[in-house]
mmCIF file of C-alpha atoms in Angstrom:
data_model
loop_
_atom_site.group_PDB
_atom_site.id
_atom_site.type_symbol
_atom_site.label_atom_id
_atom_site.label_comp_id
_atom_site.label_asym_id
_atom_site.label_seq_id
_atom_site.Cartn_x
_atom_site.Cartn_y
_atom_site.Cartn_z
ATOM 1 C CA GLU O 173 11.950 7.550 102.691
ATOM 2 C CA VAL O 174 8.525 7.944 104.271
ATOM 3 C CA ARG O 175 7.684 11.011 106.315
ATOM 4 C CA ALA O 176 4.446 12.619 107.470
ATOM 5 C CA ASN O 177 4.162 14.654 104.256
ATOM 6 C CA GLY O 178 4.625 11.635 101.962
ATOM 7 C CA ALA O 179 7.176 9.301 100.421
ATOM 8 C CA THR O 180 10.283 10.221 98.437
ATOM 9 C CA ARG O 181 12.410 7.844 96.385
ATOM 10 C CA LEU O 182 16.106 8.392 96.943
ATOM 11 C CA TYR O 183 19.308 7.121 95.407
ATOM 12 C CA VAL O 184 21.609 6.453 98.348
ATOM 13 C CA LEU O 185 25.233 5.416 98.512
ATOM 14 C CA ASP O 186 26.370 4.229 101.939
ATOM 15 C CA ARG O 187 29.796 2.989 102.970
ATOM 16 C CA LEU O 188 29.748 0.156 105.505
ATOM 17 C CA VAL O 189 32.839 -0.997 107.360
ATOM 18 C CA LEU O 190 32.598 -4.567 108.620
ATOM 19 C CA ARG O 191 34.886 -6.482 110.919
ATOM 20 C CA ARG O 192 35.254 -10.167 111.693
ATOM 21 C CA SER O 193 37.844 -12.139 113.608
ATOM 22 C CA VAL O 194 40.318 -14.050 111.438
ATOM 23 C CA SER O 195 39.305 -17.211 113.328
ATOM 24 C CA ALA O 196 35.584 -16.803 112.536
ATOM 25 C CA ARG O 197 34.091 -19.341 110.141
ATOM 26 C CA SER O 198 31.513 -18.519 107.465
ATOM 27 C CA ARG O 199 28.007 -19.781 108.078
ATOM 28 C CA PRO O 200 26.811 -22.767 106.067
ATOM 29 C CA PRO O 201 24.100 -22.022 103.477
ATOM 30 C CA SER O 202 21.355 -23.331 105.781
ATOM 31 C CA ARG O 203 22.121 -20.533 108.285
ATOM 32 C CA LEU O 204 22.871 -17.631 105.920
ATOM 33 C CA ALA O 205 19.424 -16.029 106.138
ATOM 34 C CA LYS O 206 18.841 -16.723 109.830
ATOM 35 C CA LEU O 207 19.179 -14.114 112.530
ATOM 36 C CA ASP O 208 20.453 -16.091 115.474
ATOM 37 C CA CYS O 209 23.347 -16.370 117.873
ATOM 38 C CA PRO O 210 26.432 -16.689 115.640
ATOM 39 C CA SER O 211 28.107 -18.852 118.279
ATOM 40 C CA CYS O 212 25.507 -21.526 119.074
ATOM 41 C CA GLY O 213 22.609 -20.868 116.680
ATOM 42 C CA ALA O 214 20.079 -20.092 119.430
ATOM 43 C CA PRO O 215 17.088 -17.991 118.289
ATOM 44 C CA LEU O 216 17.520 -14.223 118.207
ATOM 45 C CA GLU O 217 15.233 -13.941 121.256
ATOM 46 C CA ALA O 218 17.994 -15.616 123.293
ATOM 47 C CA LEU O 219 20.246 -12.582 122.905
ATOM 48 C CA ARG O 220 20.237 -10.147 125.813
ATOM 49 C CA GLY O 221 21.930 -7.151 124.272
ATOM 50 C CA THR O 222 24.838 -8.861 122.545
ATOM 51 C CA VAL O 223 25.179 -11.763 125.019
ATOM 52 C CA CYS O 224 23.488 -15.089 124.284
ATOM 53 C CA SER O 225 21.500 -16.492 127.202
ATOM 54 C CA HIS O 226 22.142 -20.053 125.931
ATOM 55 C CA CYS O 227 25.912 -20.148 125.377
ATOM 56 C CA HIS O 228 26.780 -16.938 127.291
ATOM 57 C CA ASN O 229 29.079 -15.757 124.507
ATOM 58 C CA ASP O 230 29.193 -12.123 123.407
ATOM 59 C CA ALA O 231 27.881 -12.179 119.838
ATOM 60 C CA GLY O 232 28.585 -8.511 119.204
ATOM 61 C CA ASN O 233 32.363 -8.511 119.328
ATOM 62 C CA ALA O 234 32.982 -9.846 115.773
ATOM 63 C CA ARG O 235 34.520 -13.016 117.204
ATOM 64 C CA PHE O 236 31.978 -15.294 115.483
ATOM 65 C CA ASP O 237 30.539 -13.330 112.575
ATOM 66 C CA TRP O 238 30.701 -10.084 110.619
ATOM 67 C CA THR O 239 29.824 -6.957 112.597
ATOM 68 C CA ILE O 240 29.139 -3.513 111.174
ATOM 69 C CA VAL O 241 31.700 -1.150 112.698
ATOM 70 C CA SER O 242 30.480 1.997 110.969
ATOM 71 C CA ALA O 243 27.940 3.189 108.418
ATOM 72 C CA THR O 244 28.538 6.465 106.597
ATOM 73 C CA ARG O 245 26.201 8.177 104.136
ATOM 74 C CA VAL O 246 28.371 9.081 101.132
ATOM 75 C CA ARG O 247 25.683 10.488 98.870
ATOM 76 C CA GLN O 248 21.922 10.931 98.782
ATOM 77 C CA GLU O 249 19.874 12.417 95.983
ATOM 78 C CA VAL O 250 16.270 12.493 94.955
ATOM 79 C CA ARG O 251 16.127 10.508 91.749
ATOM 80 C CA PRO O 252 12.668 9.688 90.462
ATOM 81 C CA PRO O 253 12.523 6.508 88.390
ATOM 82 C CA LEU O 254 12.693 7.074 84.632
ATOM 83 C CA LEU O 255 9.797 5.001 83.343
ATOM 84 C CA THR O 256 8.723 6.965 80.307
ATOM 85 C CA GLY O 257 10.535 7.838 77.124
ATOM 86 C CA GLU O 258 13.719 6.272 75.880
ATOM 87 C CA VAL O 259 16.575 5.712 78.309
ATOM 88 C CA GLU O 260 19.782 4.557 76.669
ATOM 89 C CA GLU O 261 21.272 1.367 78.048
ATOM 90 C CA ARG O 262 24.884 1.630 79.077
ATOM 91 C CA GLY O 263 27.499 -1.086 78.993
ATOM 92 C CA THR O 264 25.508 -3.664 77.037
ATOM 93 C CA ASP O 265 27.743 -3.180 74.014
ATOM 94 C CA LEU O 266 30.922 -3.964 75.935
ATOM 95 C CA PRO O 267 32.549 -7.387 75.462
ATOM 96 C CA SER O 268 31.817 -10.068 78.056
ATOM 97 C CA VAL O 269 34.469 -10.537 80.721
ATOM 98 C CA ILE O 270 35.650 -14.127 80.363
ATOM 99 C CA ASP O 271 37.657 -15.980 83.010
ATOM 100 C CA PRO O 272 40.817 -17.196 81.220
ATOM 101 C CA SER O 273 40.527 -20.555 83.029
ATOM 102 C CA VAL O 274 36.823 -21.078 82.250
ATOM 103 C CA ASN O 275 37.353 -24.107 79.986
ATOM 104 C CA ALA O 276 39.673 -25.807 82.461
ATOM 105 C CA SER O 277 37.222 -25.087 85.294
ATOM 106 C CA LEU O 278 34.346 -26.589 83.287
ATOM 107 C CA ALA O 279 36.464 -29.673 82.511
ATOM 108 C CA ALA O 280 37.224 -30.040 86.229
ATOM 109 C CA LEU O 281 33.508 -29.743 87.056
ATOM 110 C CA ARG O 282 32.627 -32.404 84.484
ATOM 111 C CA ALA O 283 35.346 -34.717 85.855
ATOM 112 C CA ARG O 284 34.100 -34.225 89.405
ATOM 113 C CA ASP O 285 30.379 -34.533 88.581
ATOM 114 C CA SER O 286 29.608 -37.307 86.118
ATOM 115 C CA ALA O 287 25.912 -36.325 86.161
ATOM 116 C CA PHE O 288 26.605 -32.885 84.672
ATOM 117 C CA ASP O 289 25.042 -32.762 81.205
ATOM 118 C CA PRO O 290 25.922 -29.748 79.016
ATOM 119 C CA GLY O 291 22.774 -30.266 76.925
ATOM 120 C CA ALA O 292 20.543 -30.292 79.995
ATOM 121 C CA PHE O 293 22.342 -27.198 81.306
ATOM 122 C CA SER O 294 21.730 -25.401 78.012
ATOM 123 C CA THR O 295 18.045 -26.394 78.081
ATOM 124 C CA ARG O 296 17.719 -25.138 81.655
ATOM 125 C CA THR O 297 19.449 -21.856 80.786
ATOM 126 C CA ALA O 298 16.886 -21.258 78.022
ATOM 127 C CA MET O 299 13.992 -22.180 80.340
ATOM 128 C CA VAL O 300 15.200 -19.775 83.058
ATOM 129 C CA PHE O 301 15.568 -17.013 80.441
ATOM 130 C CA ARG O 302 11.998 -17.570 79.241
ATOM 131 C CA GLU O 303 10.562 -17.751 82.770
ATOM 132 C CA LEU O 304 12.297 -14.568 83.932
ATOM 133 C CA ASN O 305 11.048 -12.659 80.903
ATOM 134 C CA ALA O 306 7.519 -14.040 81.294
ATOM 135 C CA ALA O 307 7.473 -13.228 85.030
ATOM 136 C CA TRP O 308 8.673 -9.669 84.377
ATOM 137 C CA SER O 309 6.188 -9.011 81.564
ATOM 138 C CA ALA O 310 3.276 -10.479 83.550
ATOM 139 C CA ARG O 311 4.305 -8.559 86.702
ATOM 140 C CA ASP O 312 4.262 -11.895 88.538
ATOM 141 C CA LEU O 313 7.553 -12.203 90.378
ATOM 142 C CA SER O 314 6.461 -15.400 92.108
ATOM 143 C CA ARG O 315 7.375 -17.111 88.808
ATOM 144 C CA ALA O 316 10.923 -15.709 89.027
ATOM 145 C CA ARG O 317 11.611 -16.417 92.706
ATOM 146 C CA ALA O 318 13.110 -19.878 92.234
ATOM 147 C CA PHE O 319 15.618 -18.625 89.677
ATOM 148 C CA VAL O 320 17.228 -15.588 91.321
ATOM 149 C CA GLY O 321 19.067 -14.820 94.538
ATOM 150 C CA ASP O 322 17.755 -12.435 97.171
ATOM 151 C CA SER O 323 19.485 -9.267 95.957
ATOM 152 C CA ILE O 324 18.299 -9.680 92.359
ATOM 153 C CA PHE O 325 14.784 -10.554 93.523
ATOM 154 C CA GLU O 326 14.683 -7.436 95.712
ATOM 155 C CA SER O 327 15.857 -5.327 92.761
ATOM 156 C CA PHE O 328 13.118 -6.837 90.577
ATOM 157 C CA GLN O 329 10.570 -6.190 93.323
ATOM 158 C CA TYR O 330 11.679 -2.567 93.694
ATOM 159 C CA TRP O 331 11.234 -1.890 89.974
ATOM 160 C CA MET O 332 7.982 -3.826 89.806
ATOM 161 C CA ASP O 333 6.587 -1.659 92.632
ATOM 162 C CA VAL O 334 7.746 1.475 90.795
ATOM 163 C CA TYR O 335 5.985 0.378 87.601
ATOM 164 C CA VAL O 336 2.799 -0.553 89.450
ATOM 165 C CA GLY O 337 2.844 2.773 91.310
ATOM 166 C CA ALA O 338 3.202 4.642 88.012
ATOM 167 C CA ARG O 339 0.502 2.501 86.368
ATOM 168 C CA ALA O 340 3.040 1.440 83.780
ATOM 169 C CA ARG O 341 4.322 -1.861 82.436
ATOM 170 C CA ASN O 342 7.641 -2.924 81.018
ATOM 171 C CA VAL O 343 6.903 -5.750 78.582
ATOM 172 C CA LEU O 344 9.432 -7.864 76.739
ATOM 173 C CA GLU O 345 8.133 -9.354 73.499
ATOM 174 C CA ASP O 346 9.772 -11.936 71.261
ATOM 175 C CA ALA O 347 12.933 -12.073 73.373
ATOM 176 C CA SER O 348 15.180 -14.944 72.382
ATOM 177 C CA ILE O 349 18.636 -16.312 73.058
ATOM 178 C CA VAL O 350 20.903 -15.744 70.075
ATOM 179 C CA HIS O 351 24.198 -16.831 71.594
ATOM 180 C CA VAL O 352 25.336 -18.302 74.912
ATOM 181 C CA GLU O 353 28.888 -17.587 75.985
ATOM 182 C CA LEU O 354 30.549 -19.418 78.862
ATOM 183 C CA ALA O 355 32.111 -16.786 81.123
ATOM 184 C CA ARG O 356 32.995 -18.398 84.465
ATOM 185 C CA VAL O 357 32.792 -21.618 86.450
ATOM 186 C CA ALA O 358 33.226 -21.298 90.212
ATOM 187 C CA THR O 359 33.155 -23.923 92.937
ATOM 188 C CA ASP O 360 33.010 -23.617 96.700
ATOM 189 C CA ALA O 361 32.321 -26.030 99.532
ATOM 190 C CA TYR O 362 28.581 -26.100 98.771
ATOM 191 C CA TYR O 363 27.896 -25.073 95.170
ATOM 192 C CA ASP O 364 29.091 -25.108 91.609
ATOM 193 C CA ALA O 365 28.143 -21.912 89.732
ATOM 194 C CA ILE O 366 28.277 -21.384 85.983
ATOM 195 C CA THR O 367 28.037 -17.870 84.544
ATOM 196 C CA VAL O 368 26.957 -17.577 80.915
#
């Protein structure tokens, strides 16, 4: 939060209530990050209030896409980042959560996609692991961008900014993969996703 007397880092928990018509269809991946008319795809500038000047549909009534109905602040506290000293990790000693149907889902993926190569997947997993660690240690998130989704990238960027602001570095040395455990295979209309 930035005010006239300076900036304060806050931990905030908000509760959002969203609504969407049961007949609304999810956007395809090519339109997920675009702010446009949810009915016809016209640029955001075409909206006059909530009505699109191209298709004349009301885009704000949750008929075509998710709409935020309410936003409530549940909790807010000043919580400066803990960058010095030892901070105990929590949860890393818990067992992995494994989808009981993971092997069957992987078999179905392999049957559906003859080009899937488990060896190549394993090699790529190791390469992504190395690149993420190298990007983090070098404070060069451009190297990590191709390997993470938006929310993880924004989390990385937040912490990188905190470290830079504190003139500190978080360096990983000699990190290596000891064991890879297949946890989940998920498929939707556009992607296959494997969690290890």
